[in-house]
Coordinates of C-alpha atoms in Angstrom, one line a residue:
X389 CA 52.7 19.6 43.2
X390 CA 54.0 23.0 42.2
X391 CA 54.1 22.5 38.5
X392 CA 52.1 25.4 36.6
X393 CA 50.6 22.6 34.2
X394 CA 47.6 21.4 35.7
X395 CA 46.3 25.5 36.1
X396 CA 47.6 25.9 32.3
X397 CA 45.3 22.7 31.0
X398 CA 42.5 23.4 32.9
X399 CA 42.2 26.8 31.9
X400 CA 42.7 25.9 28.1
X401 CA 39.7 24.2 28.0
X402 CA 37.4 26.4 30.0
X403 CA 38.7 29.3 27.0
X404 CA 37.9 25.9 24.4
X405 CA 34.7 25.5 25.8
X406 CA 33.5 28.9 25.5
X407 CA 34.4 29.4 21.7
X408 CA 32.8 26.3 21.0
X409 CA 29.8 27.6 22.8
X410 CA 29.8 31.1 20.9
X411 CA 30.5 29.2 18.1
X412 CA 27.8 27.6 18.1
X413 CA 25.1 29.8 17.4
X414 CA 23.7 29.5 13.5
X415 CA 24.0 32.7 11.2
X416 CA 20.7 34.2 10.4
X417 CA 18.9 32.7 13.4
X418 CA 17.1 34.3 15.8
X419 CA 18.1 33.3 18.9
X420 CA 15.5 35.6 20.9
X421 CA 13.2 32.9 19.9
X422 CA 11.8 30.1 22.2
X423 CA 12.2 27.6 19.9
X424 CA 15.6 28.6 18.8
X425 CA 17.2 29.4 22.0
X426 CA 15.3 26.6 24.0
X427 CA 15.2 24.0 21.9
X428 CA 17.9 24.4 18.8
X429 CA 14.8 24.4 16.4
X430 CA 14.4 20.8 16.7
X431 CA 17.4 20.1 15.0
X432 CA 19.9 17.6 16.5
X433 CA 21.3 15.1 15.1
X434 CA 21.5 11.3 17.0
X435 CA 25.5 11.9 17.7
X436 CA 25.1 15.0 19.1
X437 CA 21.8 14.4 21.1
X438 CA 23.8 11.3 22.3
X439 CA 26.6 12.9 23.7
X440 CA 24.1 15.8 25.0
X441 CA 22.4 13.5 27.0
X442 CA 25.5 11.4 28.4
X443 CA 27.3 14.5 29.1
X444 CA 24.6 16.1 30.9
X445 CA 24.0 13.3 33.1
X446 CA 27.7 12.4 34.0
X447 CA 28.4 15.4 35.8
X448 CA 30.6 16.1 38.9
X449 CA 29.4 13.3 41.1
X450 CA 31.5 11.3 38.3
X451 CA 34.7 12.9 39.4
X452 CA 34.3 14.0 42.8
X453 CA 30.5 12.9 44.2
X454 CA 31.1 8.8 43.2
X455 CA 34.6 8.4 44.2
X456 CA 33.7 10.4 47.3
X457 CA 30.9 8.4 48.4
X458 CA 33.1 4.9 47.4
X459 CA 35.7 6.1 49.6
X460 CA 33.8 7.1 52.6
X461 CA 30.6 4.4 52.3
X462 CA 31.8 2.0 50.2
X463 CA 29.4 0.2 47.5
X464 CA 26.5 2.2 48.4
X465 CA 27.4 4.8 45.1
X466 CA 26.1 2.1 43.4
X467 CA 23.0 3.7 43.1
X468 CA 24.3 5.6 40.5
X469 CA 25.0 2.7 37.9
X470 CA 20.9 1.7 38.8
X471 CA 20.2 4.8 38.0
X472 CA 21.8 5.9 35.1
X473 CA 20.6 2.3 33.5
X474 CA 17.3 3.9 34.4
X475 CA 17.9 6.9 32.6
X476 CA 18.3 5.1 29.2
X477 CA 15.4 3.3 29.4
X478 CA 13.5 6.4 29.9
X479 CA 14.7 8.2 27.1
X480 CA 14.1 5.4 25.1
X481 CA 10.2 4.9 25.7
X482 CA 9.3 8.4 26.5
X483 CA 11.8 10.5 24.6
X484 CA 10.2 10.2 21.1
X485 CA 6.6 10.5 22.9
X486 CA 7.8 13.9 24.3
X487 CA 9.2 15.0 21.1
X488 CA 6.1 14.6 19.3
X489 CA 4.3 16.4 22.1
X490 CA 6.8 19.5 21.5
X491 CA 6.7 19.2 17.9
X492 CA 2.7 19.2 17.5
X493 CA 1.6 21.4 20.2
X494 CA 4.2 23.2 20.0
X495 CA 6.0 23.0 24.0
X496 CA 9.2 24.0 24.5
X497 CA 9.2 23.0 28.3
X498 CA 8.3 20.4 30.7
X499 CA 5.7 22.5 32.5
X500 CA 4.4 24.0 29.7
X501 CA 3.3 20.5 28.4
X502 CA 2.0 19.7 31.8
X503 CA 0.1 23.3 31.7
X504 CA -1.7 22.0 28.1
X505 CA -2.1 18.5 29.3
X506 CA -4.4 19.7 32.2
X507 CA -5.6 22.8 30.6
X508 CA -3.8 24.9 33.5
X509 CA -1.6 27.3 33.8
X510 CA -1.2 27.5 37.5
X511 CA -0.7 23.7 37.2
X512 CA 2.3 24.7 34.7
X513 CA 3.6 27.3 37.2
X514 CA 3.5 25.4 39.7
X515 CA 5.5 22.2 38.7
X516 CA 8.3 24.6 36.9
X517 CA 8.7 26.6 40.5
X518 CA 8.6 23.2 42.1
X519 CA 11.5 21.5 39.4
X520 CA 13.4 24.4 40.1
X521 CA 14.3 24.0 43.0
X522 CA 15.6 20.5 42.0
X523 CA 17.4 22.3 38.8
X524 CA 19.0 24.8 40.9
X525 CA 20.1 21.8 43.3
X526 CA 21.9 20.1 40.7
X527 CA 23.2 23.2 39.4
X528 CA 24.8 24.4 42.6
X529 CA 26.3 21.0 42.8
X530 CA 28.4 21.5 39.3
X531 CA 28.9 24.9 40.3
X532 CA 30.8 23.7 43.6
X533 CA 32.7 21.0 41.5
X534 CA 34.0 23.6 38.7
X535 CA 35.4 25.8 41.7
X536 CA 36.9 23.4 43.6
X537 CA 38.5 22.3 40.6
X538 CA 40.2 25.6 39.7
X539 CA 41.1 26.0 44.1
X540 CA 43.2 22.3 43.6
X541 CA 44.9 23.0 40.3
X542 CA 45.9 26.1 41.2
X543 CA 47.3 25.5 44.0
X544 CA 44.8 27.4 46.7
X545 CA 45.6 30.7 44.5
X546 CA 41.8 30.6 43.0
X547 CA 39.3 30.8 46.2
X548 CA 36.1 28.9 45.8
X549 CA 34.4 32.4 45.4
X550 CA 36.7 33.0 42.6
X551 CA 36.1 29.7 40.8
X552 CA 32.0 30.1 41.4
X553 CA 32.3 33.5 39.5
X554 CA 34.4 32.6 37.0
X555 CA 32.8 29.0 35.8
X556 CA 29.2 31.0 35.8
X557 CA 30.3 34.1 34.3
X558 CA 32.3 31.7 31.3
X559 CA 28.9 29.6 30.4
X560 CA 26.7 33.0 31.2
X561 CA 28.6 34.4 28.0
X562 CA 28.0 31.3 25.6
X563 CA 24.7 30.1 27.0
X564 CA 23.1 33.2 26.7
X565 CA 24.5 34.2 22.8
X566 CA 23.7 30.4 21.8
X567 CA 21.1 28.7 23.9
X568 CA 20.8 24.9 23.6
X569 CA 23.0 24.7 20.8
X570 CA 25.8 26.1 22.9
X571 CA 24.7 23.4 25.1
X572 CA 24.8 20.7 22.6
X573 CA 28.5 21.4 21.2
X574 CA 29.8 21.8 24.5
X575 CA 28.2 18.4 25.8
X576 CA 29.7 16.7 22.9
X577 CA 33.4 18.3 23.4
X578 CA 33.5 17.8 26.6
X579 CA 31.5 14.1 26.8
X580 CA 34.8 13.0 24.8
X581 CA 37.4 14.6 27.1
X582 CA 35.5 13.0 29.9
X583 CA 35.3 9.2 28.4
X584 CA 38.8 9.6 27.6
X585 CA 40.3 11.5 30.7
X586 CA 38.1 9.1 33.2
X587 CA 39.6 5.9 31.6
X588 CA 43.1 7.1 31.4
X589 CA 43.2 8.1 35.0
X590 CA 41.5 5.6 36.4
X591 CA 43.8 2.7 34.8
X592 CA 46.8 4.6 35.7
X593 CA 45.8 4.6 39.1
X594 CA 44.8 0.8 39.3
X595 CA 48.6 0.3 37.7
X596 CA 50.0 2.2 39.7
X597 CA 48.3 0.4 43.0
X598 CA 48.2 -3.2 41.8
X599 CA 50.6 -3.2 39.1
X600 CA 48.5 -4.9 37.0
X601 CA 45.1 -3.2 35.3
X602 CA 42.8 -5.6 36.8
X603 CA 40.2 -4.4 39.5
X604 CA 40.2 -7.6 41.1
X605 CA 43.6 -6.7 42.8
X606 CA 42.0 -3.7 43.8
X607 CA 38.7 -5.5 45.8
X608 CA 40.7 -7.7 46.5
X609 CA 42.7 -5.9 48.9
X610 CA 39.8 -4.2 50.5
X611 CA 38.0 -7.2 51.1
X612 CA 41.0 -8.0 52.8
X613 CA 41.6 -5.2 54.6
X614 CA 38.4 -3.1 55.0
X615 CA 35.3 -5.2 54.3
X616 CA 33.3 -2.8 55.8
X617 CA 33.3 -0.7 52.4
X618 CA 31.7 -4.1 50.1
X619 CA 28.4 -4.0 52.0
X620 CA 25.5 -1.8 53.4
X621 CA 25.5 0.2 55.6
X622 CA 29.0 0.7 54.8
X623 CA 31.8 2.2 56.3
X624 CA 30.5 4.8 58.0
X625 CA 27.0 2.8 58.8
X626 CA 24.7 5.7 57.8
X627 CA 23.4 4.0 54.5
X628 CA 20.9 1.4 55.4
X629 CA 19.3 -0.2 52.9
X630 CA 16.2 1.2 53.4
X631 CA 17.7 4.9 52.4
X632 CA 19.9 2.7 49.9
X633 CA 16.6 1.6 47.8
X634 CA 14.8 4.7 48.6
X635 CA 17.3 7.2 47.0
X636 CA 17.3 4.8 43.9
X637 CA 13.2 5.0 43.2
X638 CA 13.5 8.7 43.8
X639 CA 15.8 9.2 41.4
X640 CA 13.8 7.0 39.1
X641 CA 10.7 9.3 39.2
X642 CA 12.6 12.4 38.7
X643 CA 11.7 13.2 35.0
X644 CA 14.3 16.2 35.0
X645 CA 13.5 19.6 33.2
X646 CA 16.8 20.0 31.4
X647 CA 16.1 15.7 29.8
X648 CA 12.5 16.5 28.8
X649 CA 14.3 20.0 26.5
X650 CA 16.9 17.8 25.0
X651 CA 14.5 15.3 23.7
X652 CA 12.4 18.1 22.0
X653 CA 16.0 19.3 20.6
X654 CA 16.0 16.2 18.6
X655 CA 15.4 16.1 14.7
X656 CA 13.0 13.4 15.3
X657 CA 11.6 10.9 17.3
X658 CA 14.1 8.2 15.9
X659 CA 17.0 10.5 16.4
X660 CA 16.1 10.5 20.2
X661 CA 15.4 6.3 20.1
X662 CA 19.0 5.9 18.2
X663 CA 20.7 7.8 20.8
X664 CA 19.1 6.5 23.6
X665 CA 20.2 2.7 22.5
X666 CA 23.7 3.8 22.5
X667 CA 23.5 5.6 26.1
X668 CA 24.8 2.4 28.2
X669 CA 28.0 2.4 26.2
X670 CA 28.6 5.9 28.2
X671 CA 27.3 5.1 31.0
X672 CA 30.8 3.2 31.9
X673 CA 32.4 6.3 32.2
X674 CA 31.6 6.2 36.1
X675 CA 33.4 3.0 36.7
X676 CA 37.1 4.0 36.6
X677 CA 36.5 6.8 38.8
X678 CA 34.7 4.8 41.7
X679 CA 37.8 2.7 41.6
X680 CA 39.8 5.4 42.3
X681 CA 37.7 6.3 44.9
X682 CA 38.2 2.8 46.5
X683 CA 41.7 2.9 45.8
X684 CA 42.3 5.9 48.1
X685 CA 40.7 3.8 50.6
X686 CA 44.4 2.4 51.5
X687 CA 45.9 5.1 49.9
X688 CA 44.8 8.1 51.4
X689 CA 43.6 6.8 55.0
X690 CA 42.7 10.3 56.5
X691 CA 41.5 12.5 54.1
X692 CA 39.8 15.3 55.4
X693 CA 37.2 15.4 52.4
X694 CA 36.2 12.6 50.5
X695 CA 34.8 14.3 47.5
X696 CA 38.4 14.9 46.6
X697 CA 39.7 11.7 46.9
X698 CA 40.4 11.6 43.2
X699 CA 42.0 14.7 42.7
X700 CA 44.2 14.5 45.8
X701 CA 45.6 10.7 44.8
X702 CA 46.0 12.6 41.2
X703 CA 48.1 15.0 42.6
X704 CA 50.1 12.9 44.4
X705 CA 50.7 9.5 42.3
X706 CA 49.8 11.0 38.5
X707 CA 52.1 12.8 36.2
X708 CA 51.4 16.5 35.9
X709 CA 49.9 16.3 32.4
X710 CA 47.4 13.4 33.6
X711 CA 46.7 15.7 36.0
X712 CA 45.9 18.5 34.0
X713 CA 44.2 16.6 31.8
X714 CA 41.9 15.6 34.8
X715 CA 41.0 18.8 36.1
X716 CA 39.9 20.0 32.5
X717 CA 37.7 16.6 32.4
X718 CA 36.3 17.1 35.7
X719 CA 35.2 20.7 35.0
X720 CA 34.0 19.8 31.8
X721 CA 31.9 16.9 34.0
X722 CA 30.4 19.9 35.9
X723 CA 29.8 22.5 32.9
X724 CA 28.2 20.0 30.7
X725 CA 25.5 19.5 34.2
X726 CA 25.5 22.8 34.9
X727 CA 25.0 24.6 31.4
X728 CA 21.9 22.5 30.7
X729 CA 19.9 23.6 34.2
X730 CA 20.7 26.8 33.7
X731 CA 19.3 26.8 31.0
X732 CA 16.0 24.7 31.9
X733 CA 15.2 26.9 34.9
X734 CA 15.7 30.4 32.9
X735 CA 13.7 28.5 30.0
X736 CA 10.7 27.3 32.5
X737 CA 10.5 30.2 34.4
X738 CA 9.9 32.8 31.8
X739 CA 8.0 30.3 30.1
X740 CA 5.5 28.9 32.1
X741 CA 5.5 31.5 35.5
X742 CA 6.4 34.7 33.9
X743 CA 4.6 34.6 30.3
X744 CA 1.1 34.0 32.0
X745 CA 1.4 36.0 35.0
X746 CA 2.1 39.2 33.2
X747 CA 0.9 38.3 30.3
X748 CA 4.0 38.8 28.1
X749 CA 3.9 38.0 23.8
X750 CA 6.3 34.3 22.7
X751 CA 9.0 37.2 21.7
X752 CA 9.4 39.2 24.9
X753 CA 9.5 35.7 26.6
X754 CA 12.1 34.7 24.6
X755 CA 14.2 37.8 24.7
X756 CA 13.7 37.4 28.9
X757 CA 14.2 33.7 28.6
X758 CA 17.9 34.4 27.9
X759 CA 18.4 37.4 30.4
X760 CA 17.1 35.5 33.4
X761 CA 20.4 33.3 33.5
X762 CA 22.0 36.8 34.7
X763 CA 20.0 36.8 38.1
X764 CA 19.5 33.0 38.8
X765 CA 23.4 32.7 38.6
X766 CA 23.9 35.5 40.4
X767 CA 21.6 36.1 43.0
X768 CA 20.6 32.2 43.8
X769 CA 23.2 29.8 42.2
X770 CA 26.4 31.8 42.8
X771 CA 25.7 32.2 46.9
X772 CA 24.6 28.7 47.4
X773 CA 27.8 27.3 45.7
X774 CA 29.5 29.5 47.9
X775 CA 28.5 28.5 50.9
X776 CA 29.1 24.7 50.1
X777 CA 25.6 23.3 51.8
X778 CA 26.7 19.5 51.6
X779 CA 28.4 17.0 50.1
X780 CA 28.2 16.7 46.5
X781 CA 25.7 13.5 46.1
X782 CA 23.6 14.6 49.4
X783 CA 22.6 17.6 47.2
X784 CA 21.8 15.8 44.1
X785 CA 19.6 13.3 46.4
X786 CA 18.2 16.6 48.1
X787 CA 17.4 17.9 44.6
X788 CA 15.7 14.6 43.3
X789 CA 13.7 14.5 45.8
X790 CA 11.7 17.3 44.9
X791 CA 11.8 16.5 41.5
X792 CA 10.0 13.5 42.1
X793 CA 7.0 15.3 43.9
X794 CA 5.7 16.1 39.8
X795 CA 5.4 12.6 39.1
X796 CA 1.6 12.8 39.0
X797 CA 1.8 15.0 36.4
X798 CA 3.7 12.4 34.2
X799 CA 0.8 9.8 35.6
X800 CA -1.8 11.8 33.9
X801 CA 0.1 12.5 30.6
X802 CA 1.3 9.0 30.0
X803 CA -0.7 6.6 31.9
X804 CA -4.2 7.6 33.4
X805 CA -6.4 9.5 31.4
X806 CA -9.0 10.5 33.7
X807 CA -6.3 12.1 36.4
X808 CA -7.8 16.0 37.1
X809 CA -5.8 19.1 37.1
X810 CA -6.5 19.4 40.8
X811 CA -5.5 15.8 41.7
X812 CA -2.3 16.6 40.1
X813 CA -1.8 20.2 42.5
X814 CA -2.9 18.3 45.4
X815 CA -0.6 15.6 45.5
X816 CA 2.4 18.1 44.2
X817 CA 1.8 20.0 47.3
X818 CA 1.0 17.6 49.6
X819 CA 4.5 16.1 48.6
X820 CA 6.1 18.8 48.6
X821 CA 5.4 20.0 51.9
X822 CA 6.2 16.6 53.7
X823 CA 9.8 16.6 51.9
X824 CA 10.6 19.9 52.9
X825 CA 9.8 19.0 56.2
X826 CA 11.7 15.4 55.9
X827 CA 14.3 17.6 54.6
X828 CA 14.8 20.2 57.4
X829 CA 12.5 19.8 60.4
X830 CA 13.4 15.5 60.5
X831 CA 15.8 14.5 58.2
X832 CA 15.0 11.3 56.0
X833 CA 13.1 9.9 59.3
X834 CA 13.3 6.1 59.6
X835 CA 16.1 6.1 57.2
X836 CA 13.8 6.6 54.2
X837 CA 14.8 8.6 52.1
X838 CA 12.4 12.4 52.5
X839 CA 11.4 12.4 48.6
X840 CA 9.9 8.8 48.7
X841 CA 7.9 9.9 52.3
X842 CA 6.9 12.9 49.9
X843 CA 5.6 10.3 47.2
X844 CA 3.7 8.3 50.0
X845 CA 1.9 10.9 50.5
X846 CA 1.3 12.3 47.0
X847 CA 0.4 9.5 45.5
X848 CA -2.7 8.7 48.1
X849 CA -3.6 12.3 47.9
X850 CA -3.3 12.8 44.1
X851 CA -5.9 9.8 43.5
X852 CA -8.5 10.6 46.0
X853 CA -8.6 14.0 44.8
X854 CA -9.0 13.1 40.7
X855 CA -11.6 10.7 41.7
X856 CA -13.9 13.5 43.0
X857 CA -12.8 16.4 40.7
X858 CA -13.7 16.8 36.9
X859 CA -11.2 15.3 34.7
X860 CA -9.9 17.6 31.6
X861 CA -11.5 18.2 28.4
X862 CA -11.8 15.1 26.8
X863 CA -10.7 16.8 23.4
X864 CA -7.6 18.0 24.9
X865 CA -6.7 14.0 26.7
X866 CA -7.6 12.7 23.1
X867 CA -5.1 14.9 21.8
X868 CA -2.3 13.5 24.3
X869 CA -2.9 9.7 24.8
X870 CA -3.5 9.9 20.8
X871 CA 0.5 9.7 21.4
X872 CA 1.1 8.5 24.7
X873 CA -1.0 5.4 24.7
X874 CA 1.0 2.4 25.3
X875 CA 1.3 -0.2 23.2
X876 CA -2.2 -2.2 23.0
X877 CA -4.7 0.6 24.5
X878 CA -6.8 2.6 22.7
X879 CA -6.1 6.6 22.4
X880 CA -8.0 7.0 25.8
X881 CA -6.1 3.9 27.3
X882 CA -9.1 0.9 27.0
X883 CA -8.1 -2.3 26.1
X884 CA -8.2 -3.1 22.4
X885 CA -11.3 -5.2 22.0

């Protein structure tokens, strides 16, 4: 396809998304604030918080990651629907629990609530530095998708490096003049281009293959032709179901930085409910693409990268506005991923490592809040996308799997009240060593995935360590499980007599 359209469509909405963005930023507010610039002032409405949260979580995988892993594996991406369901339950029980966390004590990050919970800021330095590293992850996996994007629809005349710079330098610009609500107007442009843009291409392409625009015709031909692909461990037989199921409860515990900061951008506790009830009806995005994905299973035979499938069948069976219209939706995908862990990490870092370590007042933390997106795009995010360490879901599973090494953190906040500070650092560590080393030194041994080893390990260690170290100030749990109690217990989590 030599057609200048696709370049032209795309580029319109990166230029789109970038006045929204600027635009977004309130007159008279101070944006050098922590609250303001992390966290909107608490202000979002349910729509907005809705498409924030939908939009952050569909990102490139939806586009490039899925497809990929349904052409090359076969049902195994899956794991994604399980997951996202997941996602919306979460949001819905803890969401308005967090909120009220942020709105009385006054926490404008995950780690800085875990740093109150257990009265330590070490603990709170400790579990941002640890997130961020599953942060940055995810972000270098947009970041890869946005380039790739612009290399395709212009024809090979953008190189990756090109794209990386560009995509990064466009949301450096809006994220760091507006902050969250830059985040929040982009995520709800671009959650509607990518409903509509994934539905429209994807029942194009089941037309075009079938004739019809039923995906029966579509399964039907693979289980005809390729059954491999309708059952573990797929096509390629490197997704047993042990790393199937393991990869799914991993991305279960990963309560995600950028998630826990949108919920305390909500205007209230039943703004973040409302929206979280209406997340499923997104969540369907993902399904036209995996079609697509299985489609170019006996469309494209021997492509050389699957995460392309999409774009390369696009390009070769769509008409050039369709195709335009998916490169902007599949960039707008990886931006509205992107933007928000950007964001988190900057947010966290200054936050909860910086501010206590040198000591630094809420407004020069604020003010360096926003300049720290300069040198994590640059200096860490930027070279990693670069040099394209995986395929696109393999990093997001990477990523997860450090995430999940804080669960005992959430353990203590939500669930047990007598779980220690040190229990908590214990079992981070313990985990976290073990998945770095099930990560590099032994990938994923046994076919378990290397974050749930980490968790096996944590878990053990993070219990037998609170058992024999003080518990926090019971003031400061009475404060907590006064709002995270489940229903039935008792502020301090005993039975109801």
């Amino acid at each position: 396809m030599n057609s200048p359209w696709p370049l032209i469509i795309t580029l319109t909405y990166v230029a789109i998304a970038m006045l929204i963005g600027l635009r977004a930023r309130r007159r008279g507010t101070n944006m050098n604030s922590l609250e303001e610039w992390g966290v909107a002032g608490r202000s979002m409405g349910p729509v907005t918080l809705y498409l924030l949260i939908a939009a952050g979580s569909v990102s490139a995988y939806t586009f490039m990651g899925a497809p990929g892993w349904a052409y090359s594996k076969g049902v195994a991406v899956f794991y994604v629907a399980t997951y996202l369901a997941y996602l919306a339950l979460i949001a819905w029980y803890f969401g308005p629990k967090v909120w009220q966390f942020g709105a009385e004590f006054g926490h404008v990050t995950q780690a800085s609530a875990i740093a109150d919970r257990y009265q330590s800021p070490v603990l709170g330095g400790l579990a941002a530095l640890v997130m961020a590293i599953g942060s940055i992850a995810y972000a270098v996996l947009q970041t890869i998708g946005s380039a790739y994007i612009l290399f395709v629809m212009s024809g090979g005349l953008i190189p990756v490096w090109v794209g990386v710079v560009l995509v990064l330098a466009c949301i450096a610009v809006y994220l760091y003049a507006s902050g969250q609500r830059a985040i929040g107007r982009t995520n709800a442009f671009q959650g509607v281009l990518m409903l509509v843009v994934a539905w429209a291409v994807g029942l194009w392409a089941v037309h075009n293959a079938t004739g019809g625009l039923n995906f029966t015709g579509v399964f039907g031909r693979i289980q005809a032709e390729h059954p491999e692909f309708l059952t573990l461990p797929g096509a390629g037989d490197d997704m047993s179901y042990r790393f199937w199921t393991t990869s799914i409860i991993v991305s279960m515990f990963s309560f995600m930085p950028p998630v826990w900061t949108q919920w305390m951008s909500a205007s209230s506790a039943r703004t973040i409910r409302r929206s979280a009830t209406w997340l499923p009806t997104y969540y369907v995005v993902i399904l036209p693409m995996v079609i697509v994905g299985f489609i170019g299973i006996f469309s494209l035979p021997e492509l050389a990268r699957a995460d392309t499938v999409v774009l390369e069948y696009a390009m070769q069976q769509l008409p050039v506005v369709l195709v335009g219209l998916l490169g902007a939706g599949t960039l707008a995908a990886a931006m509205s991923s992107s933007e928000p862990f950007i964001h988190s990490v900057s947010l966290s870092l200054s936050k909860d490592v910086l501010q206590p370590l040198l000591t630094l007042s809420n407004a020069t933390t604020g003010k360096l809040a926003r300049l720290m997106i300069l040198p994590i795009m640059a200096l860490v995010i930027a070279p990693l996308a670069i040099a394209e360490p995986g395929s696109l879901v393999m990093i997001l599973l990477v990523g997860l799997g450090f995430a999940s090494q804080v669960l005992p953190a959430f353990i203590g906040m939500f669930f047990w009240p007598r779980a220690s500070r040190l229990g908590v650092m214990a079992g981070i560590v313990a985990g976290f060593l073990v998945t770095v080393a099930f990560t590099t030194l032994w990938p994923h041994p046994l076919g378990i995935h290397a974050g749930f080893w980490g968790l096996m390990i944590n878990l053990p260690v993070f219990i037998a360590v609170t058992l024999i170290t003080p518990a926090t100030q019971a003031e400061v749990v009475e404060r907590f499980f006064r709002i995270a109690a489940p229903r039935g217990l008792t502020r301090l989590g005993k039975p109801l007599s």
